[in-house]
Amino acid sequence: MFVVIQKGIVKNWKSVLRSLPWPAHFDDGRLELEFSIIATNHPHDAKEQAYHGLVLWRNSYPRASEQKLIAALRNCELDSLAEEILRMNQESSGESLKFSSMAPSKVFTLM
């Protein structure tokens, strides 16, 4: 699941993350600073930048959810990726894909 999201947002990771809800203390300046730090730490690896951006969102926003991520993807006109996530959810026997505490290689786990 995570590989699909990560690969799907590589070119647009900042736009997707800007479309997500963030806690109040993440104003535009703070968010751009965090993005800059991520880009500086991984200057030649857009997949790592996308990953760490998602980790930042998950760890900073207590109400992070698949639904909020799908809404952000749709807002960024990444409807096919949003549909792929929904399809993967349905193919997993209807189990809900929920965010877990961040493991090194996953954003979602099956519950």
Short mmCIF file of C-alpha atoms in Angstrom, two decimals:
data_model
loop_
_atom_site.label_atom_id
_atom_site.label_comp_id
_atom_site.label_asym_id
_atom_site.label_seq_id
_atom_site.Cartn_x
_atom_site.Cartn_y
_atom_site.Cartn_z
CA MET A 1 0.00 0.00 0.00
CA PHE A 2 2.62 2.52 1.03
CA VAL A 3 4.70 1.91 -2.08
CA VAL A 4 1.66 2.78 -4.21
CA ILE A 5 1.10 6.06 -2.36
CA GLN A 6 4.77 6.95 -2.27
CA LYS A 7 5.31 6.32 -5.99
CA GLY A 8 2.06 8.06 -6.87
CA ILE A 9 2.90 11.34 -5.17
CA VAL A 10 6.64 11.56 -5.91
CA LYS A 11 6.28 14.40 -8.42
CA ASN A 12 3.62 16.22 -6.38
CA TRP A 13 4.44 15.35 -2.79
CA LYS A 14 4.48 18.96 -1.56
CA SER A 15 1.16 19.77 -3.24
CA VAL A 16 -0.48 16.66 -1.82
CA LEU A 17 0.84 17.40 1.66
CA ARG A 18 -0.28 21.04 1.45
CA SER A 19 -3.79 19.73 0.68
CA LEU A 20 -3.89 17.66 3.86
CA PRO A 21 -5.25 19.02 7.14
CA TRP A 22 -2.52 20.03 9.61
CA PRO A 23 -2.59 21.08 13.26
CA ALA A 24 -2.90 24.81 13.89
CA HIS A 25 0.76 25.24 14.82
CA PHE A 26 1.71 24.15 11.28
CA ASP A 27 1.13 27.49 9.59
CA ASP A 28 2.36 27.98 6.01
CA GLY A 29 5.82 29.09 7.15
CA ARG A 30 6.32 26.10 9.44
CA LEU A 31 5.09 23.68 6.80
CA GLU A 32 7.43 25.11 4.16
CA LEU A 33 10.32 24.93 6.63
CA GLU A 34 9.57 21.25 7.29
CA PHE A 35 9.41 20.58 3.54
CA SER A 36 12.73 22.34 3.08
CA ILE A 37 14.34 20.22 5.80
CA ILE A 38 13.02 17.04 4.19
CA ALA A 39 14.31 18.10 0.77
CA THR A 40 17.70 19.04 2.23
CA ASN A 41 18.01 15.72 4.06
CA HIS A 42 17.15 13.74 0.89
CA PRO A 43 18.24 16.01 -1.98
CA HIS A 44 18.34 13.38 -4.72
CA ASP A 45 15.58 11.02 -3.64
CA ALA A 46 12.05 12.23 -4.28
CA LYS A 47 10.58 8.94 -3.02
CA GLU A 48 12.28 9.47 0.35
CA GLN A 49 11.01 13.05 0.40
CA ALA A 50 7.46 11.82 -0.21
CA TYR A 51 7.85 9.17 2.47
CA HIS A 52 9.15 11.58 5.10
CA GLY A 53 6.44 14.08 4.22
CA LEU A 54 3.79 11.43 4.88
CA VAL A 55 5.54 10.45 8.10
CA LEU A 56 5.56 14.09 9.20
CA TRP A 57 1.84 14.40 8.52
CA ARG A 58 0.97 11.13 10.25
CA ASN A 59 3.03 11.94 13.32
CA SER A 60 1.88 15.57 13.53
CA TYR A 61 -1.84 15.20 12.85
CA PRO A 62 -3.65 12.95 15.33
CA ARG A 63 -6.67 12.56 13.05
CA ALA A 64 -4.67 11.44 10.01
CA SER A 65 -6.70 8.91 8.07
CA GLU A 66 -7.02 7.18 4.76
CA GLN A 67 -10.11 9.29 3.99
CA LYS A 68 -8.21 12.56 4.50
CA LEU A 69 -5.37 11.33 2.31
CA ILE A 70 -7.80 10.28 -0.44
CA ALA A 71 -9.48 13.71 -0.29
CA ALA A 72 -6.08 15.40 -0.67
CA LEU A 73 -5.22 13.17 -3.63
CA ARG A 74 -8.50 14.06 -5.32
CA ASN A 75 -7.91 17.75 -4.58
CA CYS A 76 -4.57 17.43 -6.43
CA GLU A 77 -6.29 15.68 -9.35
CA LEU A 78 -4.70 12.34 -8.49
CA ASP A 79 -8.03 10.54 -8.77
CA SER A 80 -6.56 7.36 -10.22
CA LEU A 81 -4.28 6.99 -7.19
CA ALA A 82 -7.22 7.62 -4.84
CA GLU A 83 -9.22 4.97 -6.71
CA GLU A 84 -6.31 2.53 -6.50
CA ILE A 85 -6.18 2.97 -2.73
CA LEU A 86 -9.93 2.37 -2.47
CA ARG A 87 -9.66 -0.69 -4.74
CA MET A 88 -6.83 -2.11 -2.62
CA ASN A 89 -8.99 -1.55 0.44
CA GLN A 90 -11.88 -3.49 -1.13
CA GLU A 91 -9.60 -6.29 -2.30
CA SER A 92 -8.36 -6.78 1.25
CA SER A 93 -11.67 -8.47 2.12
CA GLY A 94 -13.28 -5.21 3.12
CA GLU A 95 -10.84 -4.71 5.97
CA SER A 96 -10.26 -1.08 6.70
CA LEU A 97 -6.85 0.36 6.00
CA LYS A 98 -5.90 2.37 9.06
CA PHE A 99 -2.90 4.43 9.86
CA SER A 100 -0.57 2.81 12.33
CA SER A 101 2.26 4.24 14.28
CA MET A 102 4.93 4.69 11.67
CA ALA A 103 6.96 1.64 10.89
CA PRO A 104 10.04 2.16 8.72
CA SER A 105 8.36 0.82 5.59
CA LYS A 106 4.62 1.33 6.08
CA VAL A 107 2.08 4.07 6.51
CA PHE A 108 -0.99 1.83 6.59
CA THR A 109 -1.60 -1.50 8.23
CA LEU A 110 -4.58 -3.79 7.86
CA MET A 111 -6.84 -3.80 10.88
#
